[in-house]
Coordinates of C-alpha atoms in Angstrom, one line a residue:
X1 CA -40.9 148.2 -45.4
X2 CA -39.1 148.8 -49.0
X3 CA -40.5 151.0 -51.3
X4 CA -39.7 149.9 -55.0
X5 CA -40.1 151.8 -58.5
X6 CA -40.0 150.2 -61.7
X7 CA -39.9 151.0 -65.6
X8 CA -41.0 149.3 -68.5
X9 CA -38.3 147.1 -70.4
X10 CA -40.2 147.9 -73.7
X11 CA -40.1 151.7 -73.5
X12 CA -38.6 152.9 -70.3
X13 CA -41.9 154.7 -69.1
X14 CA -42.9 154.7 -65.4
X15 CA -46.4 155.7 -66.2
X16 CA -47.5 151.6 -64.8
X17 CA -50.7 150.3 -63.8
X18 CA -50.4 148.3 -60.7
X19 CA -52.3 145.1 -61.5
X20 CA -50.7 142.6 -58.9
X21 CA -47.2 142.0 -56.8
X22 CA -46.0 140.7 -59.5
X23 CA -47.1 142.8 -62.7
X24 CA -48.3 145.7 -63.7
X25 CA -49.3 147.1 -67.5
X26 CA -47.6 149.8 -69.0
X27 CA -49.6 152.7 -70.5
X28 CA -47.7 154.2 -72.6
X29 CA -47.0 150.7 -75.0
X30 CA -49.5 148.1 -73.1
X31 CA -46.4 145.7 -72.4
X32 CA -46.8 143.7 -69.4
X33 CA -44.3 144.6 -66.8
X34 CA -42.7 141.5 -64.5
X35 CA -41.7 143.3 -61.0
X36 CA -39.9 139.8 -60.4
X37 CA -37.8 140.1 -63.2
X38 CA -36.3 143.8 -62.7
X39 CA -33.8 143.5 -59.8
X40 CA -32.8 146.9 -60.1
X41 CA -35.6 149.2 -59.7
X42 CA -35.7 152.8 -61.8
X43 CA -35.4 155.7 -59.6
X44 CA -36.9 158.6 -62.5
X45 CA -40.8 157.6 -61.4
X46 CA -43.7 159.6 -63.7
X47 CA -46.7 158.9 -61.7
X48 CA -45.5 157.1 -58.6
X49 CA -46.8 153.5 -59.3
X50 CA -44.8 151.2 -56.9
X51 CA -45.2 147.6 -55.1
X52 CA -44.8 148.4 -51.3
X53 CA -42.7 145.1 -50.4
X54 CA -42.8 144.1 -46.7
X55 CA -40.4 140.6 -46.8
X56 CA -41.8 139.3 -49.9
X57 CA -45.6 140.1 -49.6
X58 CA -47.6 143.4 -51.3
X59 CA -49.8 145.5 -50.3
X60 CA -51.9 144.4 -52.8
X61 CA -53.0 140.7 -51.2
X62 CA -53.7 138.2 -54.1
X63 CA -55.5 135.1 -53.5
X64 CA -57.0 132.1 -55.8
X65 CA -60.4 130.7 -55.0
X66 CA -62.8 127.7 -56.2
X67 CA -66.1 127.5 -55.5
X68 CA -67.4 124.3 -55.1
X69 CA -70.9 123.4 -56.4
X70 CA -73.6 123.5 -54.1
X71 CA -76.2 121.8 -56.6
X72 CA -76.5 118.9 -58.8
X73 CA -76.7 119.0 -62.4
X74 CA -80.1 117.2 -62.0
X75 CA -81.1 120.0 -59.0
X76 CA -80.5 122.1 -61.7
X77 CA -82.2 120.6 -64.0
X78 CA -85.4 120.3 -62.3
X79 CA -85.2 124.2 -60.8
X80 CA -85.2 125.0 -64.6
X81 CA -88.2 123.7 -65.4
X82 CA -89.8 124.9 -62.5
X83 CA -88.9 129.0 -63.2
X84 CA -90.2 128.2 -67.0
X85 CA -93.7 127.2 -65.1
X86 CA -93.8 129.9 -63.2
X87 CA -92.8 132.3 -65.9
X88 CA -96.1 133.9 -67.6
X89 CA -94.2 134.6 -70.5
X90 CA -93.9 131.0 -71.5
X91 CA -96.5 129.2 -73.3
X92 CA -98.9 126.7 -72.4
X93 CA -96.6 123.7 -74.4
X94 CA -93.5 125.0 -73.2
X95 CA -92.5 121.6 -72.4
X96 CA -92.6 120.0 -75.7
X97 CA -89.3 121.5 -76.3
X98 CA -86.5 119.6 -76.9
X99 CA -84.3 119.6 -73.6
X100 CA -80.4 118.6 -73.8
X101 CA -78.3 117.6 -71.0
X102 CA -77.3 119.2 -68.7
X103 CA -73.4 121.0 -69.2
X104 CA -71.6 122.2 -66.3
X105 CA -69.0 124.6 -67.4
X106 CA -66.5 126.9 -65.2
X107 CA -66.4 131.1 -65.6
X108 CA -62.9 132.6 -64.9
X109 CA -64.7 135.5 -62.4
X110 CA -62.3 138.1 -60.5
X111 CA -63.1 140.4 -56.9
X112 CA -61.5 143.6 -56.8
X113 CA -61.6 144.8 -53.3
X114 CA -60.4 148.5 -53.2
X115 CA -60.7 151.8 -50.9
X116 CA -63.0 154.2 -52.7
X117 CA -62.7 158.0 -51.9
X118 CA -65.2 160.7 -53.5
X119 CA -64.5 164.5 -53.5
X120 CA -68.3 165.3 -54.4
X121 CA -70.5 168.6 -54.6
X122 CA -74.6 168.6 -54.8
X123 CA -77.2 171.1 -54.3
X124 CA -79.8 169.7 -51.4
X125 CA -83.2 170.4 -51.9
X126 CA -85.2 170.4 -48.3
X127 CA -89.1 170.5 -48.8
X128 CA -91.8 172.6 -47.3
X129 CA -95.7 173.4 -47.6
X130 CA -96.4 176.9 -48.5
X131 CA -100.2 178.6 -48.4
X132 CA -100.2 180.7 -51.4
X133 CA -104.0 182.4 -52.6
X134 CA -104.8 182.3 -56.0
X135 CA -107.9 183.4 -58.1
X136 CA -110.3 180.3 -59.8
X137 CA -113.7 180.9 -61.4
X138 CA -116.8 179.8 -59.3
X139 CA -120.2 180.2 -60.2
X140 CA -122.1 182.9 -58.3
X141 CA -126.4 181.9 -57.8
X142 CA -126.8 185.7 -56.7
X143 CA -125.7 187.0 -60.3
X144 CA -125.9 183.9 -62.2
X145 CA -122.9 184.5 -63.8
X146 CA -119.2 183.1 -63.2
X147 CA -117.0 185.2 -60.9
X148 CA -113.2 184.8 -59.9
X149 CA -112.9 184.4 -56.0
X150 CA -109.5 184.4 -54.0
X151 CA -108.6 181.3 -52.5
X152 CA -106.4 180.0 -50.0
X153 CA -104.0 176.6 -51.8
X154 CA -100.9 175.1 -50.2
X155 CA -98.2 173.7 -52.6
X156 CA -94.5 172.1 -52.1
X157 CA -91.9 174.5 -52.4
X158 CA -88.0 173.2 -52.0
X159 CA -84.9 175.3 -50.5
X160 CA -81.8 174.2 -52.3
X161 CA -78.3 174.8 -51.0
X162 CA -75.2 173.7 -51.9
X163 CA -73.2 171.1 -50.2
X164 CA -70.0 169.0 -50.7
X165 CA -67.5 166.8 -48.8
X166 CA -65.5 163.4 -48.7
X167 CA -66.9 160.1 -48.9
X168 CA -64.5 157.0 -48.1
X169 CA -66.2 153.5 -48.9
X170 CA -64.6 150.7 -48.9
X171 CA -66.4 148.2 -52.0
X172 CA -66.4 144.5 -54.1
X173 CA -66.7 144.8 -57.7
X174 CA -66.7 141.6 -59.6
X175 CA -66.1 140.9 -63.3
X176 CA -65.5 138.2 -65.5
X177 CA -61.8 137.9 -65.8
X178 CA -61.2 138.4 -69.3
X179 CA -59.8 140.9 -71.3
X180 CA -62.9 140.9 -73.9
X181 CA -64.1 144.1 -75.0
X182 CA -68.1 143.0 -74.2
X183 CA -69.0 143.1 -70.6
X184 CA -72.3 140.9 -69.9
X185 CA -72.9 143.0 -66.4
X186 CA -76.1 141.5 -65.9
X187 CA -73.8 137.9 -65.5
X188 CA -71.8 139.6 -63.5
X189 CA -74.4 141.2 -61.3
X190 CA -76.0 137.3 -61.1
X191 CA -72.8 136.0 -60.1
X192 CA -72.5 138.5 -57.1
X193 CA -75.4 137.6 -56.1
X194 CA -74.9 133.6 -55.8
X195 CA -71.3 135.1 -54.4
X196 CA -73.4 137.0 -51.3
X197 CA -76.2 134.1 -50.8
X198 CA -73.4 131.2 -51.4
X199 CA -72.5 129.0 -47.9
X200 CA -69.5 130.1 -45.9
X201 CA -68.0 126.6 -46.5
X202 CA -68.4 126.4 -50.4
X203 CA -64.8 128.4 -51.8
X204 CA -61.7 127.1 -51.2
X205 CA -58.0 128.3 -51.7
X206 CA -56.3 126.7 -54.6
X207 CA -54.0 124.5 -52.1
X208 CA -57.2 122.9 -50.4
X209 CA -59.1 121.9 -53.6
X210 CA -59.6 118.0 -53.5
X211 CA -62.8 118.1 -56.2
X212 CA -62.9 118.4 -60.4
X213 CA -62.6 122.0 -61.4
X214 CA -60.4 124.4 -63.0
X215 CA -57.9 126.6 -61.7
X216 CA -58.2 130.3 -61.5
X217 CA -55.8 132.3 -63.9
X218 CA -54.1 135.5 -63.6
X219 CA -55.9 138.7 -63.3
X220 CA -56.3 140.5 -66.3
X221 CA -55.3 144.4 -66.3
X222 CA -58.5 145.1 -68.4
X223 CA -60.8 142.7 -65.4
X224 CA -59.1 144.9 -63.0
X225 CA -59.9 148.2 -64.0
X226 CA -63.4 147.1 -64.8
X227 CA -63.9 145.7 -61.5
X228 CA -62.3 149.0 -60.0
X229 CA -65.1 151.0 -62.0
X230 CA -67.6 149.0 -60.7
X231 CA -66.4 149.4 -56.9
X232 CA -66.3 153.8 -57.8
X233 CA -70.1 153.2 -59.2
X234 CA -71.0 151.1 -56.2
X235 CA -69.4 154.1 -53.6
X236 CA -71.2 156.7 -55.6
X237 CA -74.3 154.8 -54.9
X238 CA -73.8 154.9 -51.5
X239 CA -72.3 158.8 -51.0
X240 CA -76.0 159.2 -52.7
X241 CA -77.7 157.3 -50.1
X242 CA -76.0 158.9 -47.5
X243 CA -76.8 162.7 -48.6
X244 CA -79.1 164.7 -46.0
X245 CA -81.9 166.6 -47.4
X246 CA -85.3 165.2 -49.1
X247 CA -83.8 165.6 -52.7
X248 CA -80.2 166.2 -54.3
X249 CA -79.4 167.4 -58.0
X250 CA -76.6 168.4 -59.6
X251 CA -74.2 165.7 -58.1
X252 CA -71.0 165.9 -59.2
X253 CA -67.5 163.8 -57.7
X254 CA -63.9 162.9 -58.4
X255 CA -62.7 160.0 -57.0
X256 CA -59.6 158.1 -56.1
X257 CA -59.5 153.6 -56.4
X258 CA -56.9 151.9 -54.1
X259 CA -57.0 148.1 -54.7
X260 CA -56.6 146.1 -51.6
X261 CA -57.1 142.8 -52.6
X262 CA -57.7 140.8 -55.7
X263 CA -59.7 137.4 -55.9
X264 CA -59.4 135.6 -58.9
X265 CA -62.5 133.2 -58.4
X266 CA -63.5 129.9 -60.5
X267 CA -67.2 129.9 -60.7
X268 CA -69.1 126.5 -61.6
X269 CA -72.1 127.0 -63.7
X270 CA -74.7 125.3 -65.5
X271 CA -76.7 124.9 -68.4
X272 CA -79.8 123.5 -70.3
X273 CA -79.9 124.2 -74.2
X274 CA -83.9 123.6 -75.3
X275 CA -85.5 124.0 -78.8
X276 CA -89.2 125.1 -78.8
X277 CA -90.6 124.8 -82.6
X278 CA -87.1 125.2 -84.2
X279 CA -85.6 128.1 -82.1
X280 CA -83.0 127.6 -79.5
X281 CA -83.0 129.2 -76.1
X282 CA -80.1 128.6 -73.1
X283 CA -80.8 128.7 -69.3
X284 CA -78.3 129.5 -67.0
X285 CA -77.6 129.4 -63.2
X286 CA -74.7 129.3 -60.8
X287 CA -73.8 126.2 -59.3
X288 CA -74.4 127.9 -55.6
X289 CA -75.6 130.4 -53.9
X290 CA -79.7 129.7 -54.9
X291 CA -79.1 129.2 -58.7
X292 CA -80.7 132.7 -60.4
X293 CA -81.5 131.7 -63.3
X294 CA -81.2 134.0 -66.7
X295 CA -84.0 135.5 -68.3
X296 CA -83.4 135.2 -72.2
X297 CA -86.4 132.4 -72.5
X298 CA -89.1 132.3 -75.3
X299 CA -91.6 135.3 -74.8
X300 CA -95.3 134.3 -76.1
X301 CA -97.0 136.9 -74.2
X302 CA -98.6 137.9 -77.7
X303 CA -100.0 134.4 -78.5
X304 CA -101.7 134.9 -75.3
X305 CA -103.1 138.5 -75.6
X306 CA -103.9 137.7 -79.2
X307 CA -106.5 134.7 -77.9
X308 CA -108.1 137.3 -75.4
X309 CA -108.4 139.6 -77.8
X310 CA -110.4 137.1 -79.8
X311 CA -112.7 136.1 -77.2
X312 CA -113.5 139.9 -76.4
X313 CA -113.9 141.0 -80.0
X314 CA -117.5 140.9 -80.7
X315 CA -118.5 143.2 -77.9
X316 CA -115.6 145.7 -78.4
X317 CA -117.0 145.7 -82.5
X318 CA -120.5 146.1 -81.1
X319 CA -119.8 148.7 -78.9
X320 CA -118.1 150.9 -81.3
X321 CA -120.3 150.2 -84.1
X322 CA -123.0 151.6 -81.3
X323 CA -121.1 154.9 -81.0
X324 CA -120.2 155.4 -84.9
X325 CA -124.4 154.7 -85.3
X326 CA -125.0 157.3 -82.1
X327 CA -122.6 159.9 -84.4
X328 CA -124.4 159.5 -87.2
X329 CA -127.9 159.6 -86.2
X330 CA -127.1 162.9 -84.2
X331 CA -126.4 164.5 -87.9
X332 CA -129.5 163.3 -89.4
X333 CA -131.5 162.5 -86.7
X334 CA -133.2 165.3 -84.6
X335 CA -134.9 163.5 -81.8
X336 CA -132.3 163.8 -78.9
X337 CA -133.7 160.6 -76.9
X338 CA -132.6 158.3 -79.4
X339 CA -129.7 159.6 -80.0
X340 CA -128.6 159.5 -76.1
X341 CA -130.3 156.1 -75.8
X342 CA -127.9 154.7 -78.5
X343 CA -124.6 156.2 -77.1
X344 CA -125.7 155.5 -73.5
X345 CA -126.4 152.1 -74.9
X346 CA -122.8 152.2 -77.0
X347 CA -120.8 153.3 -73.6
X348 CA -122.4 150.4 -71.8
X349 CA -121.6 147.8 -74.3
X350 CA -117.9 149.2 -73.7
X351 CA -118.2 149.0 -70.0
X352 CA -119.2 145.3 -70.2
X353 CA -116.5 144.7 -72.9
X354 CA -114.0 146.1 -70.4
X355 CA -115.2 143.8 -67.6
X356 CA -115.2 140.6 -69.6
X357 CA -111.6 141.5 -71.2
X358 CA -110.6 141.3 -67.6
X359 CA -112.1 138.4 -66.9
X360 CA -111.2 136.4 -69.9
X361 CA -107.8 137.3 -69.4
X362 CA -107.2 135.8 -65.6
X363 CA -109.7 132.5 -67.1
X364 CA -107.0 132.2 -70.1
X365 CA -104.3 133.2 -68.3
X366 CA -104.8 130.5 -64.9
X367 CA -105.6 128.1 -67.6
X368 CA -102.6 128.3 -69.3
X369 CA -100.7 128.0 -65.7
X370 CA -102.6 124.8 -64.8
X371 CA -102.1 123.5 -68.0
X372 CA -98.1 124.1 -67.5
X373 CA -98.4 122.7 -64.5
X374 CA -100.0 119.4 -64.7
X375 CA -97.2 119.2 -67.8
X376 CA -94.5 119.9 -65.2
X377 CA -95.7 117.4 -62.7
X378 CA -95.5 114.6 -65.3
X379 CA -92.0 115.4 -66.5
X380 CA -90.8 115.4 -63.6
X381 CA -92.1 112.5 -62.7
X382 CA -90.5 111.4 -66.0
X383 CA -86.8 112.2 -64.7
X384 CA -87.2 110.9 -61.5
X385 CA -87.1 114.3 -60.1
X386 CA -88.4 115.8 -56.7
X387 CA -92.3 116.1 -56.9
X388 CA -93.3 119.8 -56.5
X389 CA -93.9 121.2 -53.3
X390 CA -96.7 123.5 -52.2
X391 CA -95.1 126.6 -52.3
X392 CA -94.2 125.7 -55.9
X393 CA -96.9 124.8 -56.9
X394 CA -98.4 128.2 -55.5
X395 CA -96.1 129.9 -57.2
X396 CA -96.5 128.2 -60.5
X397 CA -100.8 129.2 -59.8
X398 CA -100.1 132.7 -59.0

């Protein structure tokens, strides 16, 4: 095994983030640095970035996937119509929109796998019940008066003691590949996700592809160090999880990131544009792995709190118009009976209205499902789609 430094043929520094075998980024200038190109390695190393060369491998190991689609466009398709059903945030005539067709498109993802190590301190809080007494006013029948009494209480009391140590986790973190300032990590979290739940048989190496796609591209330095944040946020996690004690505070840790492997990963996805009354919206979903869909559709949970409200109105103006009548009377009124016959009156009038808001709400709410779904079930009909099953359908109702 051959160990190799090199320099940067813009400025001469060492001071080189290792991104692959075959490059690295400067930081002193941001050049890219080509390990192939420099045959004679600098000996004068600043931080001790090197490619450890064992014939002509790395031991960074750099691979190119492809994942092939495990859904249609048209499963797709009708699995997006199905979540805005089920979604109680959509209204009743969600499906008037306007619904495009379906694009497939393909997202340049990368895998950094790496070796995390934590240097970490904590306090630990372990909990136990105390018996304390205390002193609390009780009233006394033999001198009809109030009288403080000592009484026996219990409460939670936690020993805290410090506590450190090493924690060595190996971890995935997976990024678009792009060098774009904007991170969407809530696409990246969704795309792990149809990565974990995908079948074993769905990614191939570049050289085995014999379907349509795209073809992964070189890692980019800012993907990379991304990627290996995410992997030193995922460890932390863990170390967390793994602390004795009831409770920790105070938790503190340096770490070290050793990349292993990086997979630069082409990810099929699609998507359905719709317009509802002008307004655009975009689903979006994975092309394996149980297509998650994303969450930025039309919210019109107001229209439908708005039409409860309406229904509920007259009681809620009734009631309080008995308990503004109760106040007054009880200024200019000196007969006590009436005066608690109109508030008693008043706070029933607001139990009632309490109890039929509820009610009205599941009524307009299961409407507005059933309403959604006989829509659905024609559409799809429509399309030629899969009828629903009864687990949709259940879940549409619930």
């Amino acid at each position: 095994m051959e160990q190799k430094h090199y320099e940067c043929p813009q400025c001469s520094s060492t001071d080189i983030d290792l991104i692959s075998e075959d490059y690295g980024i400067c930081k002193s200038c941001g050049t890219k640095v080509n390990f192939k190109q420099q045959t004679t390695p600098n000996q004068i190393v600043k931080n001790n970035v090197y490619v450890i060369q064992k014939g002509n491998g790395s031991s960074i190991e750099n691979s190119n996937w492809v994942i092939k689609p495990e859904n249609t466009s048209q499963e797709f398709f009708r699995q997006a119509l199905i979540d805005l059903a089920i979604k109680r945030s959509t209204p009743e005539d969600i499906f008037d929109s306007k619904f495009n067709p379906v694009q497939k498109d393909y997202k340049q993802m990368l895998c950094v796998k790496a070796d995390v190590s934590l240097n970490y301190g904590a306090s630990i809080g372990y909990n136990r019940t105390e018996e304390y007494y205390d002193y609390q006013k009780e009233w006394d029948p033999q001198l009809q008066r109030q009288v403080e009494k000592k009484v026996k209480k219990t409460r939670t009391v936690t020993d805290w003691s410090p506590t450190s140590g090493k924690f060595d986790q190996t971890e995935c973190g997976f990024v678009f590949n792009s060098d774009e300032e904007q991170v969407y990590f809530d696409d990246c979290d969704r795309f792990e996700n149809a990565f974990d739940n995908m079948k074993r048989d769905s990614s191939y190496e570049v050289e085995n592809v014999d379907f349509e796609t795209e073809y992964p591209k070189d890692a980019c330095s800012k993907a990379v160090e991304i990627a290996k944040a995410r992997c030193v946020v995922n460890a932390v996690k863990e170390c967390e999880n793994t602390l004795p004690g009831d409770e920790y505070k105070d938790f503190t840790y340096s770490d070290t990131c050793k990349v292993k492997k990086i997979f630069c990963i082409v990810a099929p996805e699609y998507s359905l544009d719709y317009s509802y009354k002008d307004k655009k919206y975009t689903k979006r979903a994975f092309a394996f792995g149980g297509m998650r869909m994303t969450n930025n559709d039309i919210n019109a949970q107001k229209d439908t709190n708005k039409v409860i409200r309406k229904k509920t109105l007259p009681l809620l103006l009734i009631g309080t118009i008995l308990s503004i009548l109760s106040i007054v009377l009880s200024l200019i009124v000196k007969s006590i009976p009436i005066i608690c016959a109109i508030f008693a009156v008043a706070i029933i009038v607001d139990i009632l209205a309490e109890i039929i808001y509820h009610v009205v709400e599941k009524n307009v709410k299961t409407k507005k499902q059933q309403i959604k779904l006989e829509r659905l079930k024609d559409l799809l009909k429509k399309n030629g789609l899969k009828s629903l099953s009864e687990s949709e359908i259940e879940q549409i109702k619930a």
